[in-house]
mmCIF file of C-alpha atoms in Angstrom:
data_model
loop_
_atom_site.group_PDB
_atom_site.id
_atom_site.type_symbol
_atom_site.label_atom_id
_atom_site.label_comp_id
_atom_site.label_asym_id
_atom_site.label_seq_id
_atom_site.Cartn_x
_atom_site.Cartn_y
_atom_site.Cartn_z
ATOM 1 C CA MET A 1 -6.328 -58.931 -19.550
ATOM 2 C CA SER A 2 -5.266 -62.109 -18.983
ATOM 3 C CA ASP A 3 -6.952 -65.091 -17.604
ATOM 4 C CA PHE A 4 -4.044 -66.116 -15.428
ATOM 5 C CA LEU A 5 -5.307 -65.082 -12.004
ATOM 6 C CA LYS A 6 -9.042 -66.590 -12.662
ATOM 7 C CA TYR A 7 -9.763 -70.040 -11.050
ATOM 8 C CA GLU A 8 -9.277 -73.159 -13.073
ATOM 9 C CA ASN A 9 -9.319 -76.678 -11.625
ATOM 10 C CA ASN A 10 -5.998 -77.897 -12.619
ATOM 11 C CA PHE A 11 -6.499 -81.166 -10.738
ATOM 12 C CA SER A 12 -9.195 -82.196 -13.252
ATOM 13 C CA LYS A 13 -6.273 -82.655 -16.084
ATOM 14 C CA ILE A 14 -4.754 -85.473 -14.038
ATOM 15 C CA ASN A 15 -7.210 -87.524 -12.869
ATOM 16 C CA HIS A 16 -6.629 -90.653 -15.146
ATOM 17 C CA PHE A 17 -3.121 -90.231 -13.541
ATOM 18 C CA ASP A 18 -3.179 -93.283 -11.360
ATOM 19 C CA LEU A 19 0.396 -93.133 -9.391
ATOM 20 C CA LYS A 20 1.400 -96.164 -7.707
ATOM 21 C CA LEU A 21 3.063 -96.603 -4.148
ATOM 22 C CA SER A 22 6.393 -98.166 -5.024
ATOM 23 C CA HIS A 23 8.291 -97.597 -1.926
ATOM 24 C CA GLY A 24 7.496 -96.673 2.054
ATOM 25 C CA ASP A 25 4.528 -97.757 4.343
ATOM 26 C CA LEU A 26 1.677 -95.310 4.600
ATOM 27 C CA ASN A 27 1.070 -96.593 8.060
ATOM 28 C CA TYR A 28 3.954 -95.381 9.702
ATOM 29 C CA ASN A 29 2.702 -91.893 10.180
ATOM 30 C CA LYS A 30 -0.718 -91.502 9.078
ATOM 31 C CA THR A 31 -1.390 -88.333 9.760
ATOM 32 C CA PRO A 32 2.367 -86.255 9.295
ATOM 33 C CA LEU A 33 1.822 -82.451 10.249
ATOM 34 C CA VAL A 34 3.921 -81.654 7.158
ATOM 35 C CA THR A 35 4.668 -82.831 3.751
ATOM 36 C CA ILE A 36 8.247 -82.165 1.885
ATOM 37 C CA ALA A 37 7.072 -83.241 -1.785
ATOM 38 C CA ILE A 38 9.853 -83.511 -4.532
ATOM 39 C CA PRO A 39 8.525 -83.817 -7.839
ATOM 40 C CA THR A 40 11.720 -85.459 -10.282
ATOM 41 C CA TYR A 41 12.398 -86.273 -13.820
ATOM 42 C CA LYS A 42 15.544 -88.251 -14.768
ATOM 43 C CA ARG A 43 17.789 -86.413 -12.516
ATOM 44 C CA ALA A 44 18.887 -89.069 -9.835
ATOM 45 C CA ASN A 45 22.315 -87.575 -8.585
ATOM 46 C CA LEU A 46 20.744 -84.351 -7.958
ATOM 47 C CA LEU A 47 17.559 -85.936 -6.419
ATOM 48 C CA LYS A 48 20.114 -87.577 -3.811
ATOM 49 C CA GLN A 49 21.398 -84.591 -2.242
ATOM 50 C CA ALA A 50 17.596 -83.065 -2.334
ATOM 51 C CA LEU A 51 16.601 -86.051 -0.701
ATOM 52 C CA ASP A 52 18.774 -86.412 1.940
ATOM 53 C CA SER A 53 18.729 -82.401 2.657
ATOM 54 C CA ALA A 54 14.277 -83.526 3.279
ATOM 55 C CA LEU A 55 15.054 -86.360 5.252
ATOM 56 C CA ASN A 56 17.739 -85.255 7.770
ATOM 57 C CA GLN A 57 15.976 -82.424 9.140
ATOM 58 C CA LYS A 58 16.979 -81.625 12.856
ATOM 59 C CA GLY A 59 14.445 -80.467 15.389
ATOM 60 C CA PHE A 60 11.385 -81.544 14.114
ATOM 61 C CA SER A 61 9.912 -84.705 13.185
ATOM 62 C CA ASP A 62 6.456 -84.943 12.250
ATOM 63 C CA TYR A 63 6.486 -84.792 8.578
ATOM 64 C CA GLU A 64 6.730 -86.849 5.887
ATOM 65 C CA VAL A 65 8.715 -86.868 2.450
ATOM 66 C CA ILE A 66 7.179 -87.790 -0.709
ATOM 67 C CA VAL A 67 9.014 -88.187 -4.440
ATOM 68 C CA ILE A 68 6.803 -88.175 -7.444
ATOM 69 C CA ASP A 69 8.582 -89.836 -10.263
ATOM 70 C CA ASP A 70 7.503 -88.550 -13.570
ATOM 71 C CA GLU A 71 9.887 -90.765 -15.932
ATOM 72 C CA ASN A 72 8.481 -93.756 -17.601
ATOM 73 C CA ASP A 73 10.676 -96.442 -18.722
ATOM 74 C CA PRO A 74 8.570 -99.674 -18.772
ATOM 75 C CA GLY A 75 10.208 -102.868 -18.239
ATOM 76 C CA ASN A 76 13.359 -101.168 -17.159
ATOM 77 C CA GLU A 77 14.929 -100.074 -13.807
ATOM 78 C CA THR A 78 15.517 -96.279 -14.068
ATOM 79 C CA GLU A 79 18.335 -94.682 -12.074
ATOM 80 C CA THR A 80 15.526 -93.123 -9.655
ATOM 81 C CA GLN A 81 14.264 -96.448 -8.887
ATOM 82 C CA LYS A 82 17.675 -97.694 -7.824
ATOM 83 C CA LEU A 83 18.496 -94.873 -5.841
ATOM 84 C CA ILE A 84 15.219 -94.994 -3.861
ATOM 85 C CA LYS A 85 15.894 -98.766 -2.963
ATOM 86 C CA LYS A 86 18.779 -97.700 -1.026
ATOM 87 C CA TYR A 87 16.853 -95.586 1.621
ATOM 88 C CA ASN A 88 15.140 -97.277 4.515
ATOM 89 C CA ASP A 89 13.917 -94.014 6.094
ATOM 90 C CA PRO A 90 10.331 -94.652 7.020
ATOM 91 C CA LYS A 91 9.324 -91.236 6.603
ATOM 92 C CA LEU A 92 10.125 -91.404 2.870
ATOM 93 C CA LEU A 93 7.196 -92.464 0.196
ATOM 94 C CA TYR A 94 8.051 -93.038 -3.463
ATOM 95 C CA TYR A 95 5.027 -92.630 -6.036
ATOM 96 C CA ARG A 96 5.673 -93.702 -10.095
ATOM 97 C CA TYR A 97 3.017 -93.560 -12.811
ATOM 98 C CA GLU A 98 3.667 -96.683 -15.190
ATOM 99 C CA GLY A 99 1.747 -95.564 -18.361
ATOM 100 C CA LYS A 100 2.555 -94.292 -21.689
ATOM 101 C CA SER A 101 2.401 -90.656 -20.855
ATOM 102 C CA THR A 102 4.044 -88.316 -18.573
ATOM 103 C CA LEU A 103 2.492 -85.525 -16.165
ATOM 104 C CA GLY A 104 4.572 -82.494 -17.231
ATOM 105 C CA MET A 105 5.620 -80.087 -14.916
ATOM 106 C CA ALA A 106 2.645 -78.541 -13.771
ATOM 107 C CA GLY A 107 0.752 -81.978 -13.480
ATOM 108 C CA ALA A 108 3.861 -83.078 -11.237
ATOM 109 C CA TRP A 109 3.159 -80.348 -9.138
ATOM 110 C CA ASN A 110 -0.257 -80.690 -8.796
ATOM 111 C CA LYS A 111 0.112 -84.558 -8.122
ATOM 112 C CA CYS A 112 2.635 -83.572 -5.387
ATOM 113 C CA LEU A 113 -0.435 -81.585 -3.587
ATOM 114 C CA GLU A 114 -2.855 -84.135 -4.096
ATOM 115 C CA MET A 115 -0.963 -87.167 -2.801
ATOM 116 C CA ALA A 116 0.431 -85.213 0.222
ATOM 117 C CA ARG A 117 -1.060 -85.870 3.664
ATOM 118 C CA GLY A 118 0.062 -83.086 5.519
ATOM 119 C CA LYS A 119 -1.833 -79.802 6.724
ATOM 120 C CA TRP A 120 1.390 -78.158 5.725
ATOM 121 C CA TYR A 121 2.934 -78.698 2.340
ATOM 122 C CA SER A 122 6.397 -77.826 1.196
ATOM 123 C CA MET A 123 7.916 -78.725 -2.324
ATOM 124 C CA LEU A 124 11.066 -79.104 -3.179
ATOM 125 C CA HIS A 125 12.485 -79.170 -6.581
ATOM 126 C CA ASP A 126 14.849 -82.522 -7.056
ATOM 127 C CA ASP A 127 18.035 -80.166 -7.855
ATOM 128 C CA ASP A 128 17.192 -77.711 -4.544
ATOM 129 C CA LEU A 129 18.587 -78.461 -1.077
ATOM 130 C CA LEU A 130 16.919 -77.391 2.551
ATOM 131 C CA LYS A 131 19.138 -76.513 5.395
ATOM 132 C CA GLU A 132 18.884 -78.890 8.223
ATOM 133 C CA ASN A 133 16.933 -76.169 10.410
ATOM 134 C CA PHE A 134 14.379 -75.617 7.695
ATOM 135 C CA LEU A 135 11.301 -77.291 9.235
ATOM 136 C CA ASP A 136 12.181 -76.563 12.585
ATOM 137 C CA GLU A 137 12.253 -72.659 12.242
ATOM 138 C CA MET A 138 9.776 -72.229 9.852
ATOM 139 C CA MET A 139 7.082 -74.242 11.885
ATOM 140 C CA GLN A 140 8.177 -72.259 15.252
ATOM 141 C CA ILE A 141 6.711 -69.164 13.093
ATOM 142 C CA LEU A 142 3.773 -70.770 11.582
ATOM 143 C CA ASN A 143 2.833 -72.201 15.164
ATOM 144 C CA SER A 144 2.962 -69.302 17.021
ATOM 145 C CA ASN A 145 1.070 -67.043 14.309
ATOM 146 C CA PRO A 146 -1.909 -68.601 13.275
ATOM 147 C CA ASN A 147 -2.789 -65.738 10.682
ATOM 148 C CA ILE A 148 0.122 -67.061 8.317
ATOM 149 C CA SER A 149 -0.877 -69.577 6.038
ATOM 150 C CA PHE A 150 1.907 -68.976 3.513
ATOM 151 C CA LEU A 151 5.626 -68.750 4.501
ATOM 152 C CA LYS A 152 8.909 -68.325 2.216
ATOM 153 C CA ALA A 153 12.340 -68.675 3.380
ATOM 154 C CA GLN A 154 15.332 -66.452 1.930
ATOM 155 C CA HIS A 155 17.611 -69.062 0.184
ATOM 156 C CA ASP A 156 21.068 -68.499 -1.411
ATOM 157 C CA HIS A 157 22.321 -69.875 -4.367
ATOM 158 C CA ILE A 158 24.439 -72.790 -5.786
ATOM 159 C CA ASP A 159 25.719 -71.469 -8.842
ATOM 160 C CA GLU A 160 27.113 -74.147 -11.008
ATOM 161 C CA ARG A 161 27.432 -72.065 -14.246
ATOM 162 C CA ASP A 162 30.924 -70.677 -15.951
ATOM 163 C CA LEU A 163 30.595 -67.019 -14.827
ATOM 164 C CA SER A 164 33.532 -65.829 -16.505
ATOM 165 C CA ASP A 165 31.503 -64.250 -19.580
ATOM 166 C CA LEU A 166 29.017 -62.649 -17.108
ATOM 167 C CA ASN A 167 29.344 -59.192 -15.457
ATOM 168 C CA TYR A 168 27.111 -59.820 -12.181
ATOM 169 C CA GLU A 169 27.935 -60.457 -8.872
ATOM 170 C CA TYR A 170 25.506 -61.154 -6.184
ATOM 171 C CA ARG A 171 24.926 -58.489 -3.817
ATOM 172 C CA SER A 172 22.491 -57.561 -1.030
ATOM 173 C CA GLY A 173 21.516 -53.779 -0.337
ATOM 174 C CA THR A 174 21.552 -51.791 2.831
ATOM 175 C CA VAL A 175 17.629 -51.684 3.048
ATOM 176 C CA GLU A 176 17.741 -55.036 2.302
ATOM 177 C CA LYS A 177 20.245 -56.413 4.950
ATOM 178 C CA MET A 178 17.995 -54.301 7.659
ATOM 179 C CA PHE A 179 15.166 -56.906 7.101
ATOM 180 C CA GLU A 180 17.466 -59.990 8.228
ATOM 181 C CA LYS A 181 15.924 -62.457 10.477
ATOM 182 C CA LYS A 182 12.322 -60.629 9.914
ATOM 183 C CA VAL A 183 8.971 -61.816 8.875
ATOM 184 C CA GLU A 184 7.551 -59.555 5.834
ATOM 185 C CA LYS A 185 4.229 -59.730 4.625
ATOM 186 C CA PHE A 186 3.775 -58.904 0.845
ATOM 187 C CA SER A 187 0.742 -57.342 -0.802
ATOM 188 C CA GLU A 188 -0.233 -56.748 -4.472
ATOM 189 C CA ILE A 189 1.964 -53.839 -4.829
ATOM 190 C CA ASP A 190 4.881 -56.137 -3.977
ATOM 191 C CA TYR A 191 3.862 -58.803 -6.804
ATOM 192 C CA ILE A 192 3.623 -55.414 -9.096
ATOM 193 C CA LEU A 193 6.783 -54.234 -8.327
ATOM 194 C CA LEU A 194 8.789 -57.771 -8.784
ATOM 195 C CA ASN A 195 8.552 -61.571 -8.061
ATOM 196 C CA PRO A 196 8.679 -60.944 -4.465
ATOM 197 C CA ILE A 197 9.408 -64.786 -3.573
ATOM 198 C CA GLY A 198 11.851 -65.586 -5.938
ATOM 199 C CA GLY A 199 13.392 -69.091 -6.629
ATOM 200 C CA PRO A 200 10.359 -71.459 -5.295
ATOM 201 C CA VAL A 201 12.298 -73.345 -2.659
ATOM 202 C CA GLY A 202 11.845 -73.058 0.918
ATOM 203 C CA ILE A 203 7.646 -72.098 1.098
ATOM 204 C CA ILE A 204 5.506 -73.663 3.466
ATOM 205 C CA LEU A 205 1.907 -73.565 2.778
ATOM 206 C CA ASP A 206 -1.518 -74.296 3.878
ATOM 207 C CA ARG A 207 -2.062 -77.349 1.359
ATOM 208 C CA GLU A 208 -6.147 -77.079 1.625
ATOM 209 C CA LYS A 209 -6.036 -73.302 0.482
ATOM 210 C CA ALA A 210 -3.429 -74.332 -2.340
ATOM 211 C CA ILE A 211 -6.286 -77.041 -3.505
ATOM 212 C CA LYS A 212 -9.073 -74.822 -3.165
ATOM 213 C CA LEU A 213 -7.462 -72.102 -5.691
ATOM 214 C CA GLY A 214 -7.023 -74.922 -8.365
ATOM 215 C CA GLY A 215 -3.358 -75.913 -8.065
ATOM 216 C CA PHE A 216 -0.735 -74.801 -10.516
ATOM 217 C CA ASN A 217 -1.844 -73.735 -14.076
ATOM 218 C CA GLU A 218 -0.065 -75.090 -17.161
ATOM 219 C CA LYS A 219 -0.869 -72.326 -19.113
ATOM 220 C CA THR A 220 1.126 -69.965 -17.161
ATOM 221 C CA TYR A 221 4.596 -71.885 -18.183
ATOM 222 C CA PRO A 222 7.326 -70.831 -17.568
ATOM 223 C CA ALA A 223 6.378 -68.474 -14.715
ATOM 224 C CA ILE A 224 3.799 -71.118 -13.298
ATOM 225 C CA ASP A 225 5.298 -70.568 -9.701
ATOM 226 C CA TYR A 226 4.767 -66.871 -9.792
ATOM 227 C CA ALA A 227 1.279 -66.862 -11.004
ATOM 228 C CA PHE A 228 0.201 -69.253 -8.275
ATOM 229 C CA PHE A 229 1.965 -67.415 -5.497
ATOM 230 C CA THR A 230 0.709 -64.236 -6.758
ATOM 231 C CA LYS A 231 -2.914 -65.934 -6.763
ATOM 232 C CA TYR A 232 -2.400 -67.014 -3.613
ATOM 233 C CA CYS A 233 -1.585 -63.650 -2.241
ATOM 234 C CA LEU A 234 -4.790 -62.249 -3.298
ATOM 235 C CA GLU A 235 -6.244 -64.907 -1.474
ATOM 236 C CA TYR A 236 -4.650 -65.393 1.522
ATOM 237 C CA ASP A 237 -1.465 -63.145 1.842
ATOM 238 C CA THR A 238 2.130 -64.229 1.607
ATOM 239 C CA TYR A 239 4.905 -64.264 4.285
ATOM 240 C CA TYR A 240 8.884 -63.985 3.544
ATOM 241 C CA TYR A 241 11.382 -65.077 6.635
ATOM 242 C CA HIS A 242 14.501 -63.095 5.853
ATOM 243 C CA LYS A 243 16.806 -65.688 6.910
ATOM 244 C CA ASN A 244 18.783 -68.285 4.494
ATOM 245 C CA LEU A 245 17.142 -71.848 5.092
ATOM 246 C CA CYS A 246 17.574 -73.458 1.996
ATOM 247 C CA SER A 247 19.461 -73.148 -1.461
ATOM 248 C CA TYR A 248 18.415 -72.318 -5.046
ATOM 249 C CA ARG A 249 20.589 -74.385 -7.532
ATOM 250 C CA ILE A 250 21.433 -72.542 -10.791
ATOM 251 C CA ALA A 251 22.680 -74.773 -13.800
ATOM 252 C CA GLN A 252 22.607 -75.016 -17.276
ATOM 253 C CA ASN A 253 19.248 -76.874 -17.875
ATOM 254 C CA ILE A 254 15.846 -75.953 -19.830
ATOM 255 C CA SER A 255 15.437 -72.688 -18.242
ATOM 256 C CA LEU A 256 18.439 -71.013 -19.516
ATOM 257 C CA LYS A 257 17.335 -71.770 -23.174
ATOM 258 C CA ASN A 258 16.637 -69.065 -25.294
ATOM 259 C CA GLY A 259 13.260 -67.532 -25.043
ATOM 260 C CA VAL A 260 12.276 -69.389 -21.993
ATOM 261 C CA LEU A 261 13.319 -66.688 -19.510
ATOM 262 C CA ILE A 262 11.821 -63.956 -21.574
ATOM 263 C CA ASN A 263 8.681 -66.017 -21.570
ATOM 264 C CA CYS A 264 8.663 -66.039 -18.080
ATOM 265 C CA ALA A 265 8.956 -62.266 -17.871
ATOM 266 C CA LYS A 266 6.142 -61.841 -20.434
ATOM 267 C CA ILE A 267 3.668 -63.852 -17.959
ATOM 268 C CA HIS A 268 4.847 -61.500 -15.398
ATOM 269 C CA TYR A 269 4.296 -58.611 -17.723
ATOM 270 C CA ASP A 270 0.683 -59.800 -18.275
ATOM 271 C CA ILE A 271 0.367 -60.498 -14.487
ATOM 272 C CA ILE A 272 1.168 -56.989 -13.693
ATOM 273 C CA ASN A 273 -1.255 -55.662 -16.361
ATOM 274 C CA ASP A 274 -4.315 -57.376 -14.057
ATOM 275 C CA LEU A 275 -2.866 -56.488 -10.890
ATOM 276 C CA MET A 276 -2.761 -52.657 -11.819
ATOM 277 C CA SER A 277 -5.920 -52.626 -13.516
ATOM 278 C CA LYS A 278 -8.011 -53.378 -10.619
ATOM 279 C CA ASN A 279 -8.425 -49.538 -9.484
ATOM 280 C CA ILE A 280 -7.940 -46.129 -10.778
ATOM 281 C CA PRO A 281 -5.166 -44.502 -9.121
ATOM 282 C CA ARG A 282 -2.880 -47.965 -9.120
ATOM 283 C CA LYS A 283 -3.617 -47.906 -13.009
ATOM 284 C CA ILE A 284 -2.684 -44.358 -13.368
ATOM 285 C CA PHE A 285 0.543 -44.363 -11.510
ATOM 286 C CA PHE A 286 1.770 -47.948 -12.747
ATOM 287 C CA LYS A 287 0.509 -47.550 -16.776
ATOM 288 C CA LYS A 288 4.529 -47.648 -17.751
ATOM 289 C CA TYR A 289 5.358 -50.007 -15.111
ATOM 290 C CA PRO A 290 4.878 -52.993 -17.321
ATOM 291 C CA ALA A 291 7.129 -51.934 -19.675
ATOM 292 C CA TYR A 292 9.511 -50.947 -17.046
ATOM 293 C CA TYR A 293 9.551 -54.152 -15.558
ATOM 294 C CA TYR A 294 9.886 -56.093 -18.746
ATOM 295 C CA LEU A 295 12.861 -54.015 -19.827
ATOM 296 C CA LYS A 296 14.612 -54.250 -16.923
ATOM 297 C CA ALA A 297 13.867 -57.960 -16.941
ATOM 298 C CA ALA A 298 15.367 -58.458 -20.400
ATOM 299 C CA LYS A 299 18.729 -56.404 -19.216
ATOM 300 C CA HIS A 300 18.736 -58.699 -15.940
ATOM 301 C CA ILE A 301 18.290 -61.849 -18.034
ATOM 302 C CA LYS A 302 21.477 -60.852 -20.137
ATOM 303 C CA GLU A 303 23.262 -59.996 -17.144
ATOM 304 C CA PHE A 304 22.693 -62.552 -14.719
ATOM 305 C CA TRP A 305 21.638 -65.502 -16.975
ATOM 306 C CA GLY A 306 23.902 -65.027 -19.823
ATOM 307 C CA VAL A 307 21.184 -65.175 -22.077
ATOM 308 C CA GLU A 308 20.747 -62.846 -25.307
ATOM 309 C CA VAL A 309 17.125 -61.131 -25.471
ATOM 310 C CA THR A 310 16.170 -60.405 -29.271
ATOM 311 C CA GLU A 311 14.622 -57.108 -30.887
ATOM 312 C CA GLU A 312 11.431 -59.402 -31.802
ATOM 313 C CA GLU A 313 11.319 -60.274 -28.034
ATOM 314 C CA ILE A 314 10.749 -56.982 -27.075
ATOM 315 C CA LYS A 315 8.794 -55.593 -30.347
ATOM 316 C CA PHE A 316 5.402 -55.914 -28.673
ATOM 317 C CA LEU A 317 6.095 -52.883 -26.748
ATOM 318 C CA GLU A 318 6.174 -50.801 -29.380
ATOM 319 C CA LYS A 319 6.843 -47.221 -28.451
ATOM 320 C CA ASP A 320 7.508 -48.126 -24.914
ATOM 321 C CA LYS A 321 10.691 -50.367 -25.365
ATOM 322 C CA ASN A 322 12.089 -46.953 -25.458
ATOM 323 C CA LEU A 323 10.930 -45.880 -22.069
ATOM 324 C CA SER A 324 11.977 -42.207 -21.319
ATOM 325 C CA ILE A 325 14.283 -41.270 -18.334
ATOM 326 C CA PHE A 326 11.212 -39.864 -16.444
ATOM 327 C CA TRP A 327 9.723 -43.334 -16.367
ATOM 328 C CA MET A 328 12.906 -44.992 -15.719
ATOM 329 C CA GLY A 329 13.906 -43.143 -12.861
ATOM 330 C CA THR A 330 10.485 -42.469 -11.363
ATOM 331 C CA TYR A 331 9.668 -46.307 -11.196
ATOM 332 C CA GLY A 332 13.548 -46.781 -9.715
ATOM 333 C CA VAL A 333 12.887 -44.553 -7.203
ATOM 334 C CA PHE A 334 9.592 -45.604 -6.008
ATOM 335 C CA LYS A 335 10.901 -49.230 -5.637
ATOM 336 C CA ARG A 336 13.494 -48.181 -3.402
ATOM 337 C CA LEU A 337 11.153 -45.638 -1.392
ATOM 338 C CA TRP A 338 8.577 -48.612 -1.186
ATOM 339 C CA ARG A 339 11.383 -50.970 0.577
ATOM 340 C CA ILE A 340 12.471 -47.992 3.097
ATOM 341 C CA LYS A 341 8.538 -47.685 4.143
ATOM 342 C CA LYS A 342 7.816 -51.445 4.808
ATOM 343 C CA MET A 343 11.109 -51.444 6.581
ATOM 344 C CA ILE A 344 10.122 -48.324 8.667
ATOM 345 C CA PHE A 345 6.416 -48.857 9.087
ATOM 346 C CA SER A 346 5.558 -52.231 8.922
ATOM 347 C CA LYS A 347 4.879 -54.460 11.956
ATOM 348 C CA TYR A 348 6.284 -57.619 11.635
ATOM 349 C CA PRO A 349 4.675 -60.938 13.590
ATOM 350 C CA VAL A 350 8.184 -62.248 14.143
ATOM 351 C CA GLN A 351 11.414 -60.877 14.900
ATOM 352 C CA GLU A 352 13.779 -63.873 15.364
ATOM 353 C CA VAL A 353 13.781 -67.387 15.937
#
């Protein structure tokens, strides 16, 4: 059993980071309903696109956009600082830490939660984009469904890789197409079967609830988002809106380095073990599922991401690294039947906006 789903106060780890407001006016809107928070680190060229998509929302105006800059270059003006100076949008607030260390990924995400002032919170990575109707449509759903405190919008992809050597194409199955423009509630089973949230763009959640959960845990790197969203689901439920309202960028970056993606799959493997161990029937049926998931993930990493997975990286599975056709077939069929069952029998709080 891992301790990834246990409570830990991750905000206490960043108490000594005192961020300064370098751009913007806190008095312009003292109580915004929504905060869009953008953590950034040395990517001014991409940040501009993300920032423009956040500031140019249509149909909804009660929000702020905060940028948490984790780049330190004492005495020199960074490219990010030069970029921010070009904006006069009163919704924008820009924070920097001028010490010698950096927050790191989890630390920056938690600072975003801390510095946000909205009841509702949406984190936008500095290389992703929001459609101009993102806030308008998402807030319509949240305002009319008070039982929802976490809503994720479907995303499309901006794929900047050279795909010539990859045997992969984006596709959506018939069952998935039947979910279009519907809101789906996720359960623990969904988090066992896969990472139902996918890319962490396009999420709006209750900020206070996220803080009560302790924030993002650096121990779960490189699956920090999946671990946190799973924990949120266990306490408050998570929902998914099947409509493209944002874009997730795929490019050559640290995520594509050897070892990062398979380590992410290993965190998933450990959390799946935690979830399936919660009751006896689940433990019996899913006893081979962690290995099934890990082997499928390894195949996906090679086909979709173009990253090799070594024999050493699957060695810990021992005899399960050659999982029988029975288990591979059983879990494959179960996943399809689970999606069909949810499509037919689930009641959705919203049909369409």
